[in-house]
Amino acid sequence: MNFLSDRLGFGADYNPEQWSPEVWRDDIRLMREAGVTIVTLGVFSWATVEPEPGRHDFGWLDEVMDLLGAAGIDVSLATGTASPPSWLSRRHPETLPVNRDGVRLSPGSRQHYCPSSPVYREAAVSLAVQMAKRYGAHPALKLWHVGNEYGCHVQECYCDVSAGDFRDWLRERYGDLDALNAAWSTTFWSQRVTDWADVLPPRTAPTLRNPAQELDWRRFSSDALLACYRAERAVLQELTPDVPVTTNIMGMWEPVADYASWAADFDIVALDIYPEPKDPAAHIDAAFFHDQMRSLGGGRPYMMMETATSAISYRPPNRPKRTGLNRLWSHQAVARGADAVMYFQWRASAGGAEKFHSAVVSHGGSDNRIFREAAALGAELATLSDVAGGRVPAEVAVVHDYANWWALELDARPGELRIPERVRAHYAPLWHANVTVDVVPPEADLSAYKLVVVPNLYLCTDAAADGLRRHVEGGGHLLMSFFSGIADECDRIRLGGYPGAFRELLGLRVEEFWPLSDGERAGLSSGGSADLWADHIVPEGAEVLAAYTGGPLAGLPAVTRHAYGAGTATYLGTRPDEQAMRDLVADTLRLAGVAPVVAGLPAGVEAVRRGSRLFLLNHNDHPVHAAGADLAPLDVAVLPLRHDPAKGA
Ligand code: GLA
Ligand code: GLA
């Protein structure tokens, strides 16, 4: 259901309720000038559309829809339910979310609703119904945009209504209290429950909370947010079966919700992403999130629903994007599978909390660099319509899992591991090697991949362990890092020797974990050094690729490789320095027979194949000559690709 497939979309969030009808006319004129093809309309319009319960004021929105339609601009129409109006919080204070400490949050910001609140859900669904009835047949309507960034500010609510909802969710998952007690290891610290009424959210408690309870709480909270989206989607599908439905999810390093479990409910995946202009490696993180979004949709094109034309307002100091950077980063999205480039927002707000966030039209209007660069990009994307719908081939998968993320970062682990750093440490060497990857959950079908890279998969289901084992047995290759396969999905240790899920596959056992202190480094016999962590590895069939030359485990294996079935499993018991990691990844890629998209590129040049095009992105502040093209600083080349059947492009 990809309504965008014959061209690349270009546009922005459009919030006309902040402006007068004269400004709307100016907006439409400027949108045409900028080559805008699509806008997301009315994301925060609930209070304007429904000023009193059940009384709707659609006049202004009718006019805006007509203006956009007449200008040939598609509308991704918001149901408007992201920020409830003041009357809802006044009449139903129980819809306001409660935090872990029991504090009920006030209205006056946004997203101030309890995801489990039946009152909120009913009010949101009834607004969605009104919107569908009013605009379902409007020719400009191309997509429903439900809510906005679910969980961006409020990921969970600890109120009594949520507690009841949590108990129902647990009953569904475990059936009875005996199963729940077993799953939560409640014999520890006398936590056994004998009445459902005693089962609570993990509210603020004297010390460490039950980790399995925490984990189920995160799963439940993700499902509660998803249920809000699904409730609206269900009525939209019923009333407007031909209009695709989505919501915008976030490309950022926070495990807000288990997006892998949400993906099936998106007719098209929509990404909001705000790479930091001050961060010299921002484009590598961004590449990861783009790969993740493409993979969530099973390889189908997605939309970059929001990004910034220039400065972001919530990370001071707010540095503008220097000339060329918006174009470069927008092309990066297209290269990695986006069929739309859209900004928050069209016109910079005159008031409100985000007035210093950049937009396409600035406070000073359109006679400036930001608008001219955006308009030039709009014109350029219009020439690349053959890219729309194109696929991005990948022979390598990086495993990324939300339950693991939640579990790994809970308290009282042997060392302080953070998923953003851990994933980056594995993804960046692949990016530098110019190898395109998919980002997949651990239970995914891995048959398409020559190499699967597994950063620190502490929590691992039986299905995931079995899938990874079969991948290697069948001739695939694996690169896995320490502290993987330790616990089951209830955060219970897999007994009988670490790493319980992967001992046979890796051909080793780990006797003890030796986290290294801050600043402590251990040399590696293969070159370079390592820090953060050292597994005490006892090989049981694996060959030693590198041993520690110093540190607490001097002389013992640090990196191993095990031939298993028709493939190999390479294991990292530590964190090698950046160069050592790049060398090891390069070695594993060679072993797996994975070639870069383009070999021999200058550092900082990203190459991605999409459909029949090759994208070359120069992230450097100096010019380069790459793959036959001359690229200025921050420049992009989109070249025709000679068909290479081996790559399946
Ligand atoms: C204290 C407690 C124990 C245990 C240990 C280790 O001594 O009495 O129950 O928690 O700390 O943390
Ligand atoms: C998010 C939201 C937008 C806006 C931008 C910029 O992506 O969806 O409404 O707040 O961030 O901060």
mmCIF file of C-alpha atoms in Angstrom, residues 273-275 277 304 306-313 321 326 329-330 342-345 357-359:
data_model
loop_
_atom_site.group_PDB
_atom_site.id
_atom_site.type_symbol
_atom_site.label_atom_id
_atom_site.label_comp_id
_atom_site.label_asym_id
_atom_site.label_seq_id
_atom_site.Cartn_x
_atom_site.Cartn_y
_atom_site.Cartn_z
ATOM 1 C CA ILE A 273 15.025 11.693 13.125
ATOM 2 C CA TYR A 274 17.049 14.606 14.429
ATOM 3 C CA PRO A 275 20.776 13.970 13.968
ATOM 4 C CA PRO A 277 24.724 18.932 13.730
ATOM 5 C CA MET A 304 11.319 10.252 6.789
ATOM 6 C CA GLU A 306 10.253 14.571 10.343
ATOM 7 C CA THR A 307 13.708 16.021 10.449
ATOM 8 C CA ALA A 308 15.042 19.576 10.867
ATOM 9 C CA THR A 309 15.988 21.888 8.013
ATOM 10 C CA SER A 310 18.583 23.398 10.343
ATOM 11 C CA ALA A 311 18.736 23.922 14.133
ATOM 12 C CA ILE A 312 16.903 21.783 16.671
ATOM 13 C CA SER A 313 15.517 23.698 19.625
ATOM 14 C CA LYS A 321 23.100 22.842 9.766
ATOM 15 C CA ASN A 326 20.378 19.261 5.070
ATOM 16 C CA TRP A 329 21.361 14.025 5.290
ATOM 17 C CA SER A 330 18.108 14.073 3.308
ATOM 18 C CA MET A 342 9.703 15.817 5.389
ATOM 19 C CA TYR A 343 10.485 18.397 8.018
ATOM 20 C CA PHE A 344 9.209 19.549 11.330
ATOM 21 C CA GLN A 345 7.893 22.002 10.441
ATOM 22 C CA HIS A 357 13.198 25.077 16.033
ATOM 23 C CA SER A 358 14.174 25.617 12.390
ATOM 24 C CA ALA A 359 11.532 25.253 9.678
#
